[in-house]
Structure formats: C-alpha cells, structure tokens
Tab-separated table of C-alpha atoms in Angstrom:
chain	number	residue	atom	x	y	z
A	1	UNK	CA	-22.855	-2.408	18.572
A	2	UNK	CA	-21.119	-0.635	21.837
A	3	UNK	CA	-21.898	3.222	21.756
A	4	UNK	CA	-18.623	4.709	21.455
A	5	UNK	CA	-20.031	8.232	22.722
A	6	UNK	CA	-20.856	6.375	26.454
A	7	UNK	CA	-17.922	6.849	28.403
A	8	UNK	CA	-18.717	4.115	31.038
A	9	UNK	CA	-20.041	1.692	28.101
A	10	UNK	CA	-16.386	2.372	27.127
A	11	UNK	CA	-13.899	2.125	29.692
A	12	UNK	CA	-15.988	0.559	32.622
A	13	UNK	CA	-15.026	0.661	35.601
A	14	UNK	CA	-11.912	3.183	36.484
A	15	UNK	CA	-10.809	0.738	39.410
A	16	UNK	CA	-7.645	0.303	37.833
A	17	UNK	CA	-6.729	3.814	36.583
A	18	UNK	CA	-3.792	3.141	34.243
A	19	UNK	CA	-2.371	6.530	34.694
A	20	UNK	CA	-0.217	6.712	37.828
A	21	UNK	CA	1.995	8.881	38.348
A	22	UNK	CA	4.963	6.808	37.730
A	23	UNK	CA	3.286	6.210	33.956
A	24	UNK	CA	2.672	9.442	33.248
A	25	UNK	CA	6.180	10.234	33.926
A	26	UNK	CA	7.378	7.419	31.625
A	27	UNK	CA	5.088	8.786	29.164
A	28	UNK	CA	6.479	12.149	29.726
A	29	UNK	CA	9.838	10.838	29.314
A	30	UNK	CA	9.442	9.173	26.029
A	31	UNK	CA	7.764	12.278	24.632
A	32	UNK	CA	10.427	14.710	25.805
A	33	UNK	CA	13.157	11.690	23.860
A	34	UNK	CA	10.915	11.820	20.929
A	35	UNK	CA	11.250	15.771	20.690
A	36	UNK	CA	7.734	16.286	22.065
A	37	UNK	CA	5.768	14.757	20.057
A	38	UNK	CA	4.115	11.193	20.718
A	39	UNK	CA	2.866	9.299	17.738
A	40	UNK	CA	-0.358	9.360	19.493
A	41	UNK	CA	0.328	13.113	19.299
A	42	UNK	CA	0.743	13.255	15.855
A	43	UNK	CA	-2.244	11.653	15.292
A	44	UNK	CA	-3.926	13.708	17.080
A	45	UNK	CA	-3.024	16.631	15.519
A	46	UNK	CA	-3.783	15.089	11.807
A	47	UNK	CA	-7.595	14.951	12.951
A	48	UNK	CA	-7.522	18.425	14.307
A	49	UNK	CA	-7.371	17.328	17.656
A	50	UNK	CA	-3.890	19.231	18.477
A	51	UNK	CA	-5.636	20.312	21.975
A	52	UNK	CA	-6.175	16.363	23.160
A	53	UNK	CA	-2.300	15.853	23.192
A	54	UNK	CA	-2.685	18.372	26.533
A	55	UNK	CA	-4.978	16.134	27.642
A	56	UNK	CA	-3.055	12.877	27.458
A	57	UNK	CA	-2.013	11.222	29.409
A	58	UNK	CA	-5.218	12.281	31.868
A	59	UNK	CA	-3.997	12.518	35.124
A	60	UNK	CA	-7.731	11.760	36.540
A	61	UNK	CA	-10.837	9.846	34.799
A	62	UNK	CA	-12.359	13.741	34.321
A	63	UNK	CA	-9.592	14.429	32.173
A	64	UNK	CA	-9.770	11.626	30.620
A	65	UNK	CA	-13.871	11.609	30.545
A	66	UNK	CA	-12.858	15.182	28.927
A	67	UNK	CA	-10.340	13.644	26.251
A	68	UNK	CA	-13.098	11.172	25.271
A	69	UNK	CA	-15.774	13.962	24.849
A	70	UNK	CA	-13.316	15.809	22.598
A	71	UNK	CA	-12.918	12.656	20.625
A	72	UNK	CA	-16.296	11.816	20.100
A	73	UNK	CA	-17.946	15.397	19.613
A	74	UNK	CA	-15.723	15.892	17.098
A	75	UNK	CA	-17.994	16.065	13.609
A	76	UNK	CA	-14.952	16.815	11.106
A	77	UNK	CA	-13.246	13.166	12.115
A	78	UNK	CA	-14.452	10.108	10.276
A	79	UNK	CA	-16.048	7.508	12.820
A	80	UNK	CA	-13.417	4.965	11.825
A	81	UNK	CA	-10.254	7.650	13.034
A	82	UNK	CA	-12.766	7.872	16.363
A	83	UNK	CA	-12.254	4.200	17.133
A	84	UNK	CA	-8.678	3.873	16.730
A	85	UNK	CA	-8.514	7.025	19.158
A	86	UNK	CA	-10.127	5.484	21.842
A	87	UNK	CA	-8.541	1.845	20.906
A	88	UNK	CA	-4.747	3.342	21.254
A	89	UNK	CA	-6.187	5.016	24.860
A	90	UNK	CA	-7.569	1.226	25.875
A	91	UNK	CA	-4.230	-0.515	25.292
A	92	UNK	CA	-3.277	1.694	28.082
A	93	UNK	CA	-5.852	-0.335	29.965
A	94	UNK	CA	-5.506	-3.729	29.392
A	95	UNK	CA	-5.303	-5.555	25.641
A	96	UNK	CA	-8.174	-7.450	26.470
A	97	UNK	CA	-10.463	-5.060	27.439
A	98	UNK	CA	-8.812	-3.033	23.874
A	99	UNK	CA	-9.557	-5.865	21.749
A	100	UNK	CA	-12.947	-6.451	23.491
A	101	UNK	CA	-13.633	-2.626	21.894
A	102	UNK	CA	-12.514	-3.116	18.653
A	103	UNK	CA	-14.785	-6.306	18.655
A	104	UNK	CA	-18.065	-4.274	19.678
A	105	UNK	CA	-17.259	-1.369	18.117
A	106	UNK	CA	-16.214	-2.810	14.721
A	107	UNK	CA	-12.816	-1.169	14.850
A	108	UNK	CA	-11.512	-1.776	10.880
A	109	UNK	CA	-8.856	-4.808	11.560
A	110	UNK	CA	-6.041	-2.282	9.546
A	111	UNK	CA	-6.782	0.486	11.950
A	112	UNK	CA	-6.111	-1.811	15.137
A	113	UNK	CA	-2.831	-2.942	13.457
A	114	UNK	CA	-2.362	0.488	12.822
A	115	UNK	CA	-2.794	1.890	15.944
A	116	UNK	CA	-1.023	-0.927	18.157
A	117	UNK	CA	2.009	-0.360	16.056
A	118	UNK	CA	2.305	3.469	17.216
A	119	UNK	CA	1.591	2.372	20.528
A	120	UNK	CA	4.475	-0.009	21.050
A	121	UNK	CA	6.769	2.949	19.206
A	122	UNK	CA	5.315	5.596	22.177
A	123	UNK	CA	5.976	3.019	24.413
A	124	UNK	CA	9.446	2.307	22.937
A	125	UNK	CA	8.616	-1.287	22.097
A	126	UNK	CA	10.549	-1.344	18.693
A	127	UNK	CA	10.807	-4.430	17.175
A	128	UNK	CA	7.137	-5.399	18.156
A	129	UNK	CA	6.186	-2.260	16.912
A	130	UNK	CA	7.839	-3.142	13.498
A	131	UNK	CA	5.656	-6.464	13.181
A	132	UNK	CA	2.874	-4.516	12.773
A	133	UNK	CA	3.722	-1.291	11.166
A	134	UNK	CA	4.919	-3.069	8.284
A	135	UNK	CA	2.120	-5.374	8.017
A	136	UNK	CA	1.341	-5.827	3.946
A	137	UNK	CA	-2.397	-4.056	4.902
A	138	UNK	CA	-1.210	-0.570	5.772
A	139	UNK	CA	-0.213	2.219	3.847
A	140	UNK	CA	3.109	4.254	5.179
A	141	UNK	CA	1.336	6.568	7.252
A	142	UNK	CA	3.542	8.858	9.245
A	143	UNK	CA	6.929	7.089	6.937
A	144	UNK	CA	9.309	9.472	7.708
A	145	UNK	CA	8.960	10.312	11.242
A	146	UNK	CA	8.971	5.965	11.970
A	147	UNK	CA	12.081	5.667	10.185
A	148	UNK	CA	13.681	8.546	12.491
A	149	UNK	CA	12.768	7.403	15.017
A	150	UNK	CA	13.487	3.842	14.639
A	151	UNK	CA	17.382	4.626	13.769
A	152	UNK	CA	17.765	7.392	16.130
A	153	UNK	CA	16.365	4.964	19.190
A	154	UNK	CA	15.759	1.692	17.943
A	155	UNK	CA	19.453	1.156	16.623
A	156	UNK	CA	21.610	0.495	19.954
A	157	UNK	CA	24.995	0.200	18.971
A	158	UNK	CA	24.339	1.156	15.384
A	159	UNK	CA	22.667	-1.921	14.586
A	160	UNK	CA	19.923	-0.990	11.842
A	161	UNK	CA	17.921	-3.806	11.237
A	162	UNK	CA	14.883	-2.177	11.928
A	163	UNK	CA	14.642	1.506	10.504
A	164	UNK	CA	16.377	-0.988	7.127
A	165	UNK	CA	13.796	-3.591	7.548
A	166	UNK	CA	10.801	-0.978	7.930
A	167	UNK	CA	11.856	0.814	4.392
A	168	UNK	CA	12.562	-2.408	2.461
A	169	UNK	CA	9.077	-4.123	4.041
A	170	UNK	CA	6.912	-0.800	3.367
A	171	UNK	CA	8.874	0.945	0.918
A	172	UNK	CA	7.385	4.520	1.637
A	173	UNK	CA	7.937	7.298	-0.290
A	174	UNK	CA	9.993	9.584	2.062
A	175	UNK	CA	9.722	13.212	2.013
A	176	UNK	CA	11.836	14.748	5.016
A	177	UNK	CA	15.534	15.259	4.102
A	178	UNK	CA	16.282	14.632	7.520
A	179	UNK	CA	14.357	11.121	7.363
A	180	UNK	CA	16.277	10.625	4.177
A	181	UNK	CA	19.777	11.293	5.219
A	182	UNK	CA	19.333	9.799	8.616
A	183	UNK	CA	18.041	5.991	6.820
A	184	UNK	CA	21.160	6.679	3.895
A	185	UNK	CA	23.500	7.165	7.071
A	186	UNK	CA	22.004	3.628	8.758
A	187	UNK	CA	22.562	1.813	4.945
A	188	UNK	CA	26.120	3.327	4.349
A	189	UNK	CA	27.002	1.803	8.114
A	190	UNK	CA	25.515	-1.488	7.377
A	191	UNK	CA	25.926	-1.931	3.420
A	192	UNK	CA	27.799	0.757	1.436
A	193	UNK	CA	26.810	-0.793	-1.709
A	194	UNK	CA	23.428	-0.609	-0.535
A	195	UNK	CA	23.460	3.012	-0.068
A	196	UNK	CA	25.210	3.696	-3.051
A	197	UNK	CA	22.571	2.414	-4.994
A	198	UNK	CA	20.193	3.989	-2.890
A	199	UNK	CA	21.589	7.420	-3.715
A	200	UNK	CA	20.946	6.459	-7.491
A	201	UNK	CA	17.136	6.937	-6.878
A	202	UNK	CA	17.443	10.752	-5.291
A	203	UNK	CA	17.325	13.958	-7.632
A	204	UNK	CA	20.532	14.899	-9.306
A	205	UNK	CA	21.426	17.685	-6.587
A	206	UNK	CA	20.547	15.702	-3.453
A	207	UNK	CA	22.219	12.314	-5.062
A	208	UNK	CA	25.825	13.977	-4.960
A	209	UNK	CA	24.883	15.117	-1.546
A	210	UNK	CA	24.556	11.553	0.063
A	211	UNK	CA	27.214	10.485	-2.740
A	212	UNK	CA	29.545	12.434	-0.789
A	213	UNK	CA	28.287	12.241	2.602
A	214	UNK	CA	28.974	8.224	1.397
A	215	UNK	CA	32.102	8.930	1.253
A	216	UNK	CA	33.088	10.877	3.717
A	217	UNK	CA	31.177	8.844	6.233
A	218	UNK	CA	33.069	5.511	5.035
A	219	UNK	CA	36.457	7.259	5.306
A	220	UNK	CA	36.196	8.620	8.906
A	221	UNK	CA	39.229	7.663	10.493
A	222	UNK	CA	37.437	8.178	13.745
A	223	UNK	CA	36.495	4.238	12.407
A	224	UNK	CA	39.907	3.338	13.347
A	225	UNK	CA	40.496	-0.295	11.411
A	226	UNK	CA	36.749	-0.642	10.427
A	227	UNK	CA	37.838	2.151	7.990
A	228	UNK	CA	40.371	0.997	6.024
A	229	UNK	CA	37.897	-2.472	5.539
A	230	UNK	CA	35.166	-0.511	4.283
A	231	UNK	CA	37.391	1.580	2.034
A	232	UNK	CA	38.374	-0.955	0.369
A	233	UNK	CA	34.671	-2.035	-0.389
A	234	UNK	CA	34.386	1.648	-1.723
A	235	UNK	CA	37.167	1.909	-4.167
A	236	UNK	CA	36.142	-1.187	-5.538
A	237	UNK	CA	32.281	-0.048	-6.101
A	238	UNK	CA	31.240	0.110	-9.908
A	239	UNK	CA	30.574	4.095	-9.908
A	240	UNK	CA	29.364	5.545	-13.311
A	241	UNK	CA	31.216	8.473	-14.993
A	242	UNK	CA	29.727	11.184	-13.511
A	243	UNK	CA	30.244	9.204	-9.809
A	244	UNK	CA	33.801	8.908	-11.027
A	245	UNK	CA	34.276	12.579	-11.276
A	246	UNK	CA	32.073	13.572	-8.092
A	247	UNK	CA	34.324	10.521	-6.095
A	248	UNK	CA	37.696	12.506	-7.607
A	249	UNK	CA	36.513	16.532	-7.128
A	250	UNK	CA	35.291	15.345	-3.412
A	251	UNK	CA	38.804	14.067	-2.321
A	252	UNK	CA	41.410	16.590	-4.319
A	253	UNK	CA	39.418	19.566	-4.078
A	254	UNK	CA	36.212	19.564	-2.076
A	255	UNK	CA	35.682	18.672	1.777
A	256	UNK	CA	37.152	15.107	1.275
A	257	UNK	CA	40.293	16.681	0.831
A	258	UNK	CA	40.994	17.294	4.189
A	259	UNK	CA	40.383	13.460	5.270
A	260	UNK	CA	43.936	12.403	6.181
A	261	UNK	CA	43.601	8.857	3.671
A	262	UNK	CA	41.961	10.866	0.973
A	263	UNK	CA	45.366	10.596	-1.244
A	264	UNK	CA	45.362	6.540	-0.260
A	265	UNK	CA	41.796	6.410	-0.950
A	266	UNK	CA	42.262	8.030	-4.722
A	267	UNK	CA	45.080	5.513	-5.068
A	268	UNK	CA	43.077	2.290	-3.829
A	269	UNK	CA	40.645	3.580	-6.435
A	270	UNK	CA	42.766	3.897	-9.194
A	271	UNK	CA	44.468	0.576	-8.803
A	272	UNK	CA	40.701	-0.772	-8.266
A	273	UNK	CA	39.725	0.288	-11.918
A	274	UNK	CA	42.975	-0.629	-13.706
A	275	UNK	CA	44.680	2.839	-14.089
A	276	UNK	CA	47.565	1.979	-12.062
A	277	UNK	CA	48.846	-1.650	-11.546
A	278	UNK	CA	48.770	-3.506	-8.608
A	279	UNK	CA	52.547	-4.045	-8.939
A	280	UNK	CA	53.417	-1.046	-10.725
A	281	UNK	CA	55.676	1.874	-9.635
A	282	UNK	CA	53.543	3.822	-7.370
A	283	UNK	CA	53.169	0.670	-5.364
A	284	UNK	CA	51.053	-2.762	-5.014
A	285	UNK	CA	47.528	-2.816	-3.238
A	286	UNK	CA	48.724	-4.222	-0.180
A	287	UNK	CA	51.380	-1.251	0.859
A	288	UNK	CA	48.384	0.987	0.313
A	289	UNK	CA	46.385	-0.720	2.293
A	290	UNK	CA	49.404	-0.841	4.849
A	291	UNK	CA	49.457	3.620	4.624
A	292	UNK	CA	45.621	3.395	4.771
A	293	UNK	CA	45.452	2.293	7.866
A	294	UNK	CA	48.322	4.181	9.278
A	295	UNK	CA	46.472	7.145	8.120
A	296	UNK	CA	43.152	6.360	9.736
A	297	UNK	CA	44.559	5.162	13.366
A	298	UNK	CA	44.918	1.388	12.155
A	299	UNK	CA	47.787	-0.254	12.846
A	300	UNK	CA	50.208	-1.126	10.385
C-alpha cells in the first residue's frame, strides 16, 4: 500500500512536468468558458479545499508539492475523497502512471470513474466524459452543473444528445432553475412532446413557466420553415384542460400574443381538436398552414 502523504512515492520523477505553459493556458481557458469554475474546482471546494483551486494548475513541482500537502494534511476529508484528488491531478500526468495509483493506493473503482469523468468535462472531452459519468455505479454528483454544461458546450449546432442522454441515463434530481430550463430548452428543440411531458413533472407554478416558454420557443419565427413543422406537432399535442386554457391565455392575452402566427397557431389548434373543421368556413388545415408560414418567414 503506496503512502499517499510521500510526494515522490506519488508522482516520481517531475522529468516530464505536465504543466507547461501552453497547458496551463488551455486550462485557464476552459475555466474562464466554464465561468470560473473547473469541476476539479468544485470539488475542491465541496471538501473545504476552496484555497487548492489557486493552486491548480501548479506552475512548478513546489506548487504542486504545496497542493499535495494541502490535500493530504487535510483531517476533515475522508481518505477515499484524498485519492481521487490526487488521481484527477495524475491523469494530468500520464493514465498509466494514474491507474498505477489507484492500483497501490486502493482508489474505490466508483471514485476513479468518478473522477475521470470530470476530468474529460475540464478538459472538454464530452462524449467520453459522458461514458463514465453516467456509469450505473455513481450517484448524480454535481447533476445540475453537468447538464449545463454539457448543453451550453457540448451541443454544437444544437444537437443535444448528450446533456438528453446524461438525464435519461442518470436521472438526477435537478435543483438549479437554470439547469432546469436550460435541459427543457435542449428537449423542446429536439422532441416537443418530450418536453411537454417533462413539464408535467415540475410544481404547478414553474410547469406553466416552461409550458409557455414551450410555446413560445416552438413558435419563434426566427425558425423560419422549421417553425411552422414543429407547430404543427404542437397544436396537435394531447394538452389537458388546464394546458388548454394556459395554451389559449398565452397566445390572446399574455406574451404569446405578440408572436406574429399566434392567431394561425390558435387556429391550427382548434382545427387539431375538432372545434373547427378542416373544411369548414374559416378555412381547411392546409391554407393555415400556407399563412403559418408566411407569418413566420416560410415561404408560401
């Protein structure tokens, strides 16, 4: 069993200092697009180690002889939260010489799964990051600020398959509203039904919140013909009563009214649920649809 307080037992030889100055910048630079936090930082600041997020990354081996000491003098930290510490600092290293640690050390298998998952996020490594922050073993540490960060820069060109594969693998419990919103935003872009359904599990006052962000999201004309597609999806949605009335209120008297195809929306929806026929007198489906996307910068 290695002793984890040695420094040179630990890292051997500093020949190959990890931290140039070209990857402290790039560390620097993802922590600055993060909004100055690291995960490592966050970490570190759950064990009470706010100072060692100064410290990292060390721009010489006594700052980073000085990191380890603040690790491993710690007495309020839990030898297992130790390890994983000094495991995420080793993958700076080399994985090898990381894994050789966990062996000697007895680094809980969880904790390395753990901990290499936050590295690849710091290191903006996304989808390998995903493989192992969503592993069945772990519980959703640190939910909310992985799902923020996966579809505010891990979603290039609004594709959310991560941040949507992360929550449906883990299912956390999220507690930021800003986590919340951003994830309902990624589902009503990728599967308004989906989001609509998600909205359903949210507290009465925050569910006619994203209900209406829903729709005001899926009738930005800014969409051009994407919009008038998805609107159709959306007037056809089963909405319960009180949806009914919040879907109504939003476009004839609330914000939604000033969305230039909120009057073709509340007729899309009413021929959708029967109360005016498709070839009745206020017109069929398909000249709707034709005004729709007028209204929203289609063509017709």
């Amino acid at each position: 069993m290695i002793d984890c307080t040695n420094f040179d037992r630990v890292f051997g030889s500093m020949d190959a200092f990890p931290y140039s100055s070209r990857a402290r910048q790039e560390v620097e630079n993802h922590r600055r697009t993060f909004g100055g936090a690291l995960f490592i930082d966050k970490v570190l600041a759950a064990l009470g180690l706010a100072k060692g997020s100064k410290s990292y990354p060390p721009k010489t081996d006594e700052v980073l002889r000085q990191l380890h000491k603040q690790i491993t003098d710690a007495n309020s930290i839990e030898d297992h939260h130790k390890l994983s510490v000094i495991f995420y600092i080793l993958l700076d290293f080399d994985e090898d010489k990381a894994d050789s640690f966990a062996h000697r050390a007895g680094v809980p298998t969880k904790y390395q799964i753990f901990m290499r998952g936050l590295w690849n996020m710091d290191h903006q490594a996304y989808a390998v990051a995903l493989e192992h922050l969503a592993h069945p073993s772990l519980q959703a540490e640190f939910a909310d600020d992985i799902v923020t960060t996966l579809v505010r820069h891990g979603s290039p060109d609004e594709d959310y398959t991560l941040p949507l594969a992360y929550f449906h693998t883990v299912q956390p419990v999220l507690k930021s509203p800003l986590a919340i919103e951003l994830l309902f935003d990624a589902m009503v872009r990728s599967n308004v039904s989906e989001a609509l359904a998600f909205s359903r599990t949210r507290p009465d006052a925050m569910r006619e919140q994203l209900f209406q962000r829903l729709v005001a999201d899926v009738l930005d004309e800014r969409r051009g013909a994407e919009t008038a597609e998805r609107a159709c999806e959306l007037a056809a949605l089963p909405f319960d009563a009180v949806e009914e009335g919040w879907f109504t209120s939003f476009l004839t008297t609330g914000a939604g009214k000033k969305l230039k195809v909120a009057k073709d929306t509340l007729m899309m929806r009413q021929i959708a649920v029967g109360q005016v026929s498709s070839a009745g007198e206020k017109g069929s489906w398909g000249t709707v649809m034709e005004g729709f996307k007028v209204g929203s910068g289609g063509r017709a």
